[in-house]
Amino acid sequence: VKLSAHRPADKKAAAATQEVQGKIDQAKKLIADKKYADALALLQQLLNAALTSDQKTETDSLIAQVKKAMASEALKSPGFLK
């Protein structure tokens, strides 16, 4: 049985999925701009959203990437070894 995409619940789910994907894309841009704290905050907010399994995997991967980048930046900071 094929479900119609025209049902209101389906439209709401599709809109929510698009909204989450938009935030994931926004986080990717923040990462590219090296705004790691902002990206991490946005990604952590997404963990409370209803994510598809692909979005959950991508969000977890991006969080790991941001944490790694933040650690790397901290090691490069001039005051780290003082």
Short mmCIF file of N, CA and C in Angstrom, two decimals:
data_model
loop_
_atom_site.label_atom_id
_atom_site.label_comp_id
_atom_site.label_asym_id
_atom_site.label_seq_id
_atom_site.Cartn_x
_atom_site.Cartn_y
_atom_site.Cartn_z
N VAL A 1 0.85 -1.18 0.00
CA VAL A 1 0.00 0.00 0.00
C VAL A 1 0.89 1.23 0.00
N LYS A 2 0.68 2.07 -0.93
CA LYS A 2 1.48 3.29 -1.06
C LYS A 2 0.75 4.42 -0.35
N LEU A 3 1.47 5.12 0.51
CA LEU A 3 0.88 6.23 1.23
C LEU A 3 0.99 7.50 0.40
N SER A 4 -0.01 8.30 0.47
CA SER A 4 -0.02 9.56 -0.26
C SER A 4 0.81 10.61 0.49
N ALA A 5 1.59 11.36 -0.25
CA ALA A 5 2.40 12.42 0.35
C ALA A 5 1.57 13.68 0.57
N HIS A 6 0.30 13.61 0.27
CA HIS A 6 -0.54 14.78 0.40
C HIS A 6 -1.29 14.84 1.73
N ARG A 7 -1.08 13.88 2.57
CA ARG A 7 -1.74 13.90 3.88
C ARG A 7 -1.05 14.93 4.76
N PRO A 8 -1.80 15.65 5.60
CA PRO A 8 -1.20 16.68 6.45
C PRO A 8 -0.05 16.16 7.34
N ALA A 9 -0.18 14.98 7.89
CA ALA A 9 0.88 14.45 8.74
C ALA A 9 2.15 14.23 7.94
N ASP A 10 2.01 13.77 6.69
CA ASP A 10 3.17 13.56 5.83
C ASP A 10 3.83 14.88 5.48
N LYS A 11 3.02 15.91 5.25
CA LYS A 11 3.56 17.23 4.94
C LYS A 11 4.33 17.79 6.14
N LYS A 12 3.78 17.59 7.33
CA LYS A 12 4.46 18.08 8.54
C LYS A 12 5.78 17.34 8.73
N ALA A 13 5.79 16.05 8.52
CA ALA A 13 7.01 15.26 8.67
C ALA A 13 8.05 15.69 7.65
N ALA A 14 7.61 15.92 6.42
CA ALA A 14 8.53 16.35 5.37
C ALA A 14 9.11 17.73 5.69
N ALA A 15 8.27 18.62 6.19
CA ALA A 15 8.73 19.96 6.54
C ALA A 15 9.73 19.90 7.69
N ALA A 16 9.46 19.05 8.67
CA ALA A 16 10.37 18.90 9.81
C ALA A 16 11.71 18.33 9.34
N THR A 17 11.66 17.37 8.44
CA THR A 17 12.88 16.78 7.91
C THR A 17 13.69 17.82 7.15
N GLN A 18 13.02 18.64 6.36
CA GLN A 18 13.70 19.70 5.61
C GLN A 18 14.29 20.74 6.56
N GLU A 19 13.57 21.07 7.62
CA GLU A 19 14.06 22.05 8.59
C GLU A 19 15.33 21.53 9.27
N VAL A 20 15.31 20.25 9.67
CA VAL A 20 16.48 19.65 10.30
C VAL A 20 17.65 19.64 9.32
N GLN A 21 17.38 19.27 8.07
CA GLN A 21 18.45 19.23 7.07
C GLN A 21 19.03 20.62 6.85
N GLY A 22 18.19 21.64 6.90
CA GLY A 22 18.65 23.02 6.77
C GLY A 22 19.60 23.39 7.90
N LYS A 23 19.28 22.93 9.11
CA LYS A 23 20.14 23.21 10.25
C LYS A 23 21.46 22.45 10.16
N ILE A 24 21.41 21.23 9.64
CA ILE A 24 22.64 20.46 9.42
C ILE A 24 23.52 21.19 8.41
N ASP A 25 22.91 21.68 7.34
CA ASP A 25 23.66 22.43 6.33
C ASP A 25 24.24 23.72 6.91
N GLN A 26 23.47 24.37 7.78
CA GLN A 26 23.94 25.59 8.45
C GLN A 26 25.15 25.25 9.34
N ALA A 27 25.08 24.14 10.05
CA ALA A 27 26.20 23.72 10.90
C ALA A 27 27.44 23.45 10.06
N LYS A 28 27.26 22.84 8.89
CA LYS A 28 28.40 22.58 8.00
C LYS A 28 29.07 23.89 7.58
N LYS A 29 28.27 24.92 7.30
CA LYS A 29 28.82 26.21 6.92
C LYS A 29 29.58 26.82 8.10
N LEU A 30 29.03 26.71 9.30
CA LEU A 30 29.72 27.23 10.48
C LEU A 30 31.06 26.51 10.68
N ILE A 31 31.07 25.21 10.44
CA ILE A 31 32.32 24.45 10.56
C ILE A 31 33.32 24.95 9.53
N ALA A 32 32.87 25.14 8.30
CA ALA A 32 33.76 25.64 7.24
C ALA A 32 34.32 27.01 7.59
N ASP A 33 33.52 27.81 8.30
CA ASP A 33 33.95 29.14 8.73
C ASP A 33 34.72 29.12 10.05
N LYS A 34 34.98 27.91 10.56
CA LYS A 34 35.71 27.69 11.82
C LYS A 34 35.00 28.31 13.03
N LYS A 35 33.67 28.36 12.96
CA LYS A 35 32.86 28.82 14.09
C LYS A 35 32.37 27.58 14.82
N TYR A 36 33.33 26.90 15.44
CA TYR A 36 33.07 25.58 16.01
C TYR A 36 32.07 25.61 17.16
N ALA A 37 32.18 26.59 18.03
CA ALA A 37 31.27 26.65 19.19
C ALA A 37 29.82 26.82 18.72
N ASP A 38 29.62 27.68 17.73
CA ASP A 38 28.27 27.90 17.19
C ASP A 38 27.75 26.62 16.52
N ALA A 39 28.63 25.96 15.76
CA ALA A 39 28.23 24.73 15.09
C ALA A 39 27.86 23.65 16.11
N LEU A 40 28.68 23.53 17.15
CA LEU A 40 28.41 22.52 18.17
C LEU A 40 27.09 22.78 18.88
N ALA A 41 26.83 24.03 19.21
CA ALA A 41 25.56 24.37 19.88
C ALA A 41 24.37 24.01 18.99
N LEU A 42 24.48 24.33 17.70
CA LEU A 42 23.39 24.02 16.77
C LEU A 42 23.19 22.51 16.64
N LEU A 43 24.29 21.78 16.51
CA LEU A 43 24.20 20.32 16.36
C LEU A 43 23.64 19.66 17.62
N GLN A 44 24.01 20.17 18.78
CA GLN A 44 23.49 19.59 20.02
C GLN A 44 22.00 19.84 20.16
N GLN A 45 21.52 20.96 19.65
CA GLN A 45 20.07 21.22 19.64
C GLN A 45 19.36 20.19 18.78
N LEU A 46 20.00 19.79 17.70
CA LEU A 46 19.38 18.82 16.79
C LEU A 46 19.21 17.45 17.44
N LEU A 47 20.03 17.15 18.42
CA LEU A 47 19.92 15.85 19.07
C LEU A 47 18.57 15.67 19.76
N ASN A 48 17.89 16.78 20.07
CA ASN A 48 16.57 16.72 20.70
C ASN A 48 15.45 16.66 19.66
N ALA A 49 15.79 16.82 18.39
CA ALA A 49 14.78 16.81 17.32
C ALA A 49 14.52 15.37 16.86
N ALA A 50 13.45 15.21 16.15
CA ALA A 50 13.14 13.90 15.55
C ALA A 50 13.95 13.77 14.27
N LEU A 51 15.05 13.05 14.35
CA LEU A 51 15.95 12.89 13.22
C LEU A 51 15.71 11.57 12.51
N THR A 52 15.92 11.58 11.20
CA THR A 52 15.94 10.31 10.48
C THR A 52 17.24 9.61 10.87
N SER A 53 17.36 8.34 10.57
CA SER A 53 18.59 7.64 10.93
C SER A 53 19.80 8.24 10.21
N ASP A 54 19.63 8.66 8.97
CA ASP A 54 20.72 9.30 8.23
C ASP A 54 21.12 10.63 8.87
N GLN A 55 20.11 11.41 9.28
CA GLN A 55 20.40 12.70 9.92
C GLN A 55 21.09 12.49 11.26
N LYS A 56 20.69 11.48 12.01
CA LYS A 56 21.32 11.18 13.29
C LYS A 56 22.78 10.82 13.08
N THR A 57 23.04 9.97 12.09
CA THR A 57 24.41 9.57 11.78
C THR A 57 25.24 10.79 11.36
N GLU A 58 24.68 11.62 10.51
CA GLU A 58 25.39 12.81 10.03
C GLU A 58 25.64 13.79 11.17
N THR A 59 24.65 13.99 12.03
CA THR A 59 24.80 14.89 13.17
C THR A 59 25.88 14.40 14.12
N ASP A 60 25.86 13.11 14.43
CA ASP A 60 26.89 12.53 15.30
C ASP A 60 28.28 12.69 14.69
N SER A 61 28.39 12.48 13.40
CA SER A 61 29.66 12.61 12.70
C SER A 61 30.16 14.06 12.74
N LEU A 62 29.25 15.00 12.52
CA LEU A 62 29.63 16.41 12.54
C LEU A 62 30.03 16.85 13.95
N ILE A 63 29.35 16.36 14.97
CA ILE A 63 29.72 16.69 16.34
C ILE A 63 31.13 16.19 16.63
N ALA A 64 31.43 14.98 16.22
CA ALA A 64 32.78 14.43 16.42
C ALA A 64 33.81 15.28 15.67
N GLN A 65 33.47 15.68 14.46
CA GLN A 65 34.37 16.51 13.65
C GLN A 65 34.63 17.85 14.34
N VAL A 66 33.58 18.47 14.86
CA VAL A 66 33.71 19.77 15.53
C VAL A 66 34.57 19.63 16.79
N LYS A 67 34.32 18.60 17.58
CA LYS A 67 35.10 18.41 18.80
C LYS A 67 36.57 18.20 18.48
N LYS A 68 36.86 17.45 17.43
CA LYS A 68 38.24 17.22 17.02
C LYS A 68 38.88 18.54 16.57
N ALA A 69 38.15 19.32 15.78
CA ALA A 69 38.66 20.61 15.31
C ALA A 69 38.89 21.57 16.47
N MET A 70 37.97 21.57 17.45
CA MET A 70 38.13 22.45 18.61
C MET A 70 39.36 22.06 19.42
N ALA A 71 39.59 20.77 19.57
CA ALA A 71 40.77 20.29 20.30
C ALA A 71 42.04 20.69 19.56
N SER A 72 42.03 20.56 18.25
CA SER A 72 43.17 20.92 17.42
C SER A 72 43.46 22.42 17.53
N GLU A 73 42.42 23.23 17.48
CA GLU A 73 42.58 24.69 17.62
C GLU A 73 43.13 25.05 19.00
N ALA A 74 42.67 24.36 20.03
CA ALA A 74 43.15 24.63 21.39
C ALA A 74 44.65 24.33 21.49
N LEU A 75 45.09 23.27 20.84
CA LEU A 75 46.51 22.93 20.86
C LEU A 75 47.35 23.97 20.14
N LYS A 76 46.77 24.64 19.17
CA LYS A 76 47.49 25.66 18.39
C LYS A 76 47.51 27.01 19.09
N SER A 77 46.68 27.20 20.10
CA SER A 77 46.60 28.52 20.73
C SER A 77 47.90 28.83 21.46
N PRO A 78 48.33 30.09 21.44
CA PRO A 78 49.63 30.47 22.00
C PRO A 78 49.79 30.18 23.49
N GLY A 79 48.71 30.25 24.25
CA GLY A 79 48.81 30.07 25.70
C GLY A 79 48.72 28.64 26.14
N PHE A 80 48.57 27.69 25.23
CA PHE A 80 48.33 26.30 25.60
C PHE A 80 49.49 25.68 26.36
N LEU A 81 50.72 25.96 25.96
CA LEU A 81 51.88 25.31 26.57
C LEU A 81 52.50 26.11 27.69
N LYS A 82 51.91 27.21 28.07
CA LYS A 82 52.48 28.04 29.15
C LYS A 82 52.25 27.41 30.51
#
